[in-house]
XYZ file of C-alpha atoms in Angstrom:
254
model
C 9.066 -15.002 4.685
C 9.935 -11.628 3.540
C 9.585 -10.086 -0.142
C 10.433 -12.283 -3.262
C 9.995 -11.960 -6.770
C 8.856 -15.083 -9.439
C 8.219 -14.855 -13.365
C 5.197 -17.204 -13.973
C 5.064 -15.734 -17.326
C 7.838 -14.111 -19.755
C 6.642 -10.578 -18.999
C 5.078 -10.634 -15.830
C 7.312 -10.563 -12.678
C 4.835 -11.052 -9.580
C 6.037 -9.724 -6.100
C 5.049 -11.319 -3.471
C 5.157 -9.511 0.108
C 4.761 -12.593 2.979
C 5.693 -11.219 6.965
C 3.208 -13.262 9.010
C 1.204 -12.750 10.629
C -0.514 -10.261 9.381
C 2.100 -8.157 7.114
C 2.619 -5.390 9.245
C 5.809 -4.896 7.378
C 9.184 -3.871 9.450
C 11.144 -0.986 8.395
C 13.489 -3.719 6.210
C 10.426 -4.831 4.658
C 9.843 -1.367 3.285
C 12.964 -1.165 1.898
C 13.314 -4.757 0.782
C 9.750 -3.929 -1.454
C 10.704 -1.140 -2.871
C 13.676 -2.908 -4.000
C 11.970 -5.571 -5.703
C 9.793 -3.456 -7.340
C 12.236 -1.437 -8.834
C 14.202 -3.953 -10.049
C 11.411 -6.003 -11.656
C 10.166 -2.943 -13.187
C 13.831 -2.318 -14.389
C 14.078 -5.640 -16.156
C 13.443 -4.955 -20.414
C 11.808 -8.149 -20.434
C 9.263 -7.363 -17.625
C 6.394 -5.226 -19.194
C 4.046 -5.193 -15.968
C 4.532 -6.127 -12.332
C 1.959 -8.212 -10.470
C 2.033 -6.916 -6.663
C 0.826 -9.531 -4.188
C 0.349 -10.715 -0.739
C 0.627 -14.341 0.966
C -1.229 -15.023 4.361
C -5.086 -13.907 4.376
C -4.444 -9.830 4.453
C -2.650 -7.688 1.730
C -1.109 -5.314 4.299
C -1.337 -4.325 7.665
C 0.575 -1.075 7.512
C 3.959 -0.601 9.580
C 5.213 -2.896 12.443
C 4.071 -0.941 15.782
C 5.987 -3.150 17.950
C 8.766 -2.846 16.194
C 8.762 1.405 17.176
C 7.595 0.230 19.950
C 10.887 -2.077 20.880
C 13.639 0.788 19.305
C 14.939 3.556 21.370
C 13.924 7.068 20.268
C 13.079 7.915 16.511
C 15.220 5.336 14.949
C 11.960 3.055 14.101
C 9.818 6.041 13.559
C 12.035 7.437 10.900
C 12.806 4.123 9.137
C 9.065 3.546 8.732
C 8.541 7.138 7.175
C 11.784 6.567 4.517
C 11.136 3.073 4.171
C 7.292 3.615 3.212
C 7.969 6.612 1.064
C 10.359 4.459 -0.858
C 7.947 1.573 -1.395
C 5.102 3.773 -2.498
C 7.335 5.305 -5.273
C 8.374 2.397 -6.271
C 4.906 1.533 -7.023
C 4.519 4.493 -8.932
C 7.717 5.414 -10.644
C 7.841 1.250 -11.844
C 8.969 2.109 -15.222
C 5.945 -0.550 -16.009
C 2.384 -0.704 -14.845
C 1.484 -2.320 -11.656
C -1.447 -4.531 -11.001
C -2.245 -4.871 -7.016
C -3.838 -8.160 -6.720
C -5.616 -7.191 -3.010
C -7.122 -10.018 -0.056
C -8.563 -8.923 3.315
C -7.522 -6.197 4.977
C -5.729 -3.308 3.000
C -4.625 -1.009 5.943
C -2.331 2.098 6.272
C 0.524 1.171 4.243
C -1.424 -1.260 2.305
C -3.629 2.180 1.212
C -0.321 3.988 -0.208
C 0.931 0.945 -2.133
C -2.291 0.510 -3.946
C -3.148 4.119 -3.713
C -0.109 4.407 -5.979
C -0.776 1.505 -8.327
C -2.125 1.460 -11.189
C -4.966 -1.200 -10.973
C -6.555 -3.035 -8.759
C -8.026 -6.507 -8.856
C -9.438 -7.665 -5.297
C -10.947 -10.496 -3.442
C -14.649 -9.973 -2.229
C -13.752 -10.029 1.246
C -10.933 -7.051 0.627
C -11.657 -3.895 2.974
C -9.575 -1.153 2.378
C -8.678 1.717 5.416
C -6.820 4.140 7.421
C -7.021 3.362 10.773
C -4.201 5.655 11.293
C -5.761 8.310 13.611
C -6.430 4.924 16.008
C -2.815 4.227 15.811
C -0.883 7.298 16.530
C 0.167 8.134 13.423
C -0.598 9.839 10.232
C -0.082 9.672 6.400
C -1.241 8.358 3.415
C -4.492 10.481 2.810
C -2.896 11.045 -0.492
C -3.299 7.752 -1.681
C -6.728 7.417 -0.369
C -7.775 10.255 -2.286
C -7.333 8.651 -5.419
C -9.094 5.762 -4.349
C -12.264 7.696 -3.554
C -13.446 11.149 -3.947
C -12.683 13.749 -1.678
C -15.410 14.232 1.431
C -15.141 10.080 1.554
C -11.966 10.116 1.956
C -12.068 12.781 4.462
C -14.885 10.776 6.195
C -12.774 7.464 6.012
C -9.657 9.209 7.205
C -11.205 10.879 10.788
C -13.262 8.491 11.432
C -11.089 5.242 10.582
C -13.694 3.244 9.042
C -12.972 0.986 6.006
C -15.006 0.812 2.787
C -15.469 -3.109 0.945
C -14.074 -3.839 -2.687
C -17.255 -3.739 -3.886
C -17.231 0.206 -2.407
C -14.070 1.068 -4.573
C -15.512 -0.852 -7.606
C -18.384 1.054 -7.460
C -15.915 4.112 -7.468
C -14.054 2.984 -10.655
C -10.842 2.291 -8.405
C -10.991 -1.618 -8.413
C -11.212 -3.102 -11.778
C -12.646 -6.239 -10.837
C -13.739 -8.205 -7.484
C -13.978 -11.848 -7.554
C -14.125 -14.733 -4.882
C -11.128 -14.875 -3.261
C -9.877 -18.295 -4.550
C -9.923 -16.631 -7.697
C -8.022 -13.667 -7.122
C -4.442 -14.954 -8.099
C -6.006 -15.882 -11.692
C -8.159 -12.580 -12.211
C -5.073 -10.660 -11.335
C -2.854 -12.426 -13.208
C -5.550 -12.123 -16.374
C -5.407 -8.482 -16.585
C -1.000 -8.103 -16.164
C -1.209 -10.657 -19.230
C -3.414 -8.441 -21.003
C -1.686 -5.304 -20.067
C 1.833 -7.454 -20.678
C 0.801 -8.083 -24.175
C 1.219 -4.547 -25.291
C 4.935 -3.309 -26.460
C 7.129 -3.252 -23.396
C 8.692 0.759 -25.138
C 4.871 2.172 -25.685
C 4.009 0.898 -21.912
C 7.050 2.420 -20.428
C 5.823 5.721 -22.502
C 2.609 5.462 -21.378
C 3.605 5.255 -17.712
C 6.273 8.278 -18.134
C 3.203 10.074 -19.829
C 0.664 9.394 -17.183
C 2.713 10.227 -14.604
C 3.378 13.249 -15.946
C 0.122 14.438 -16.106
C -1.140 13.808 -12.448
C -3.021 16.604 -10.894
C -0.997 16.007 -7.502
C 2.600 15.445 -6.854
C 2.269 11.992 -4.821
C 5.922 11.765 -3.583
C 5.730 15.796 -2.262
C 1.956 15.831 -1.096
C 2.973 12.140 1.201
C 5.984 13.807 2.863
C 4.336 16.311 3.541
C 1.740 14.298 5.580
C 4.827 12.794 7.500
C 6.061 15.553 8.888
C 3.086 15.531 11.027
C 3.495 11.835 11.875
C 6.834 12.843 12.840
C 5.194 16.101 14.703
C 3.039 13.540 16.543
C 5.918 11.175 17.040
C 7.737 14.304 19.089
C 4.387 15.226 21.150
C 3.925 12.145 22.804
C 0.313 11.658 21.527
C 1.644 8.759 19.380
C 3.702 6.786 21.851
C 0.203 6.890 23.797
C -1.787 5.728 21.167
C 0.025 2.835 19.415
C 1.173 1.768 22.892
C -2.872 1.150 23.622
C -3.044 -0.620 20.567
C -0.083 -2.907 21.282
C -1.326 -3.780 24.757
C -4.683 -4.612 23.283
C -2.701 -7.450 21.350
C -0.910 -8.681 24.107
C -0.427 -12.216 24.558
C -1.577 -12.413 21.013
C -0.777 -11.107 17.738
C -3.347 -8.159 17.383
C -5.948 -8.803 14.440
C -6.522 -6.109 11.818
């Protein structure tokens, strides 16, 4: 359990993010990502990072309970620094990252692959921001450059999801297979990418960066500040406490 890192093949380091049930990752988990990532991404001999999930969802977003459980902000706050560091980890990895996606791709899920850059997914994938229906806010950003604008607006206020197959038909998946071959299709496309010279990829990342129309590490923090806003009104606490008691007794299902 928790976030570890393997090299099935000389260039490719996968990542592997496993917090059952459902990887609603705790504020460690954040951090403990975006460590990974960096470091894999650091490693000369690494020329693309393979980011994956165990368990039968991608991500779940944050763990509610655990704001829920901690007095005050403490929670809150780790989740917003913890997240923001995991998403630009994604996308300052001095290599390419390749999001290998299964079921449910929620909140936080949405700003790691939002920030990748590709996506291979299962055909049962579903991608979303039910954060409206959570108490919370954020990540918008990364949604818009999964799909174009008034979807994502539409997606974002009304929490709905949208199927691989959606975002494929968008140009934001690469490629959607049957989920027992998602490890393999993923793992196809870092070797091909992995192939090239590890100096002109990390180039080509610098360069792409570079040229982005939006500033993904300002325009995200900026959304936080109204999580945070919300955090301090009370409307939150109300609505992510409704959501926890609806998974009491149980672990709540995405």
């Amino acid at each position: 359990m928790g976030v570890s890192t393997s090299r099935p093949e000389t260039a490719v380091a996968v990542v592997t993010v496993d917090f059952p049930p459902v990887n609603a990752l705790p504020v460690r988990g954040w951090y403990d990502l975006a460590a990974a990532v960096r470091a894999a991404g650091s490693d000369p001999g690494v020329h693309c990072v393979l980011l994956a999930a165990a368990g039968r969802g991608f991500n779940a977003g944050v763990d509610l309970k655990e704001i829920q459980r901690s007095p005050g902000h403490r929670a809150l706050l780790g989740a917003n620094h913890g997240c923001a560091a995991a998403f630009s980890a994604v996308y300052d990895c001095e290599v390419p990252v390749v999001a290998a996606v299964q079921g449910f791709c929620l909140g936080g899920g949405i700003g790691l692959v939002g920030n990748a850059d590709a996506i291979v997914a299962s055909d049962d994938a579903a991608f979303g921001l039910p954060e409206l229906d959570r108490g919370a806010l954020g990540a918008a950003t990364h949604l818009s450059r999964l799909v174009p604008q008034h979807l994502m607006r539409t997606l974002y206020y009304t929490s709905r999801t949208v199927t691989a197959w959606e975002l494929h038909r968008h140009g934001a998946v690469w490629r959607v297979v049957p989920r027992g071959e998602l490890p393999g299709a993923a793992m196809e496309l870092a070797r091909e990418i992995a192939a090239k010279d590890g100096t002109l990829l990390r180039m080509a990342k610098a360069a792409i960066n570079g040229i982005d129309p939006v500033d993904v590490r300002r325009s995200y923090r900026y959304e936080q500040s109204f999580t945070f806003e919300a955090g301090l009104s009370g409307v939150a606490d109300r609505h992510r406490d409704a959501f926890v008691r609806g998974g009491a007794g149980k672990e709540r299902q995405p």
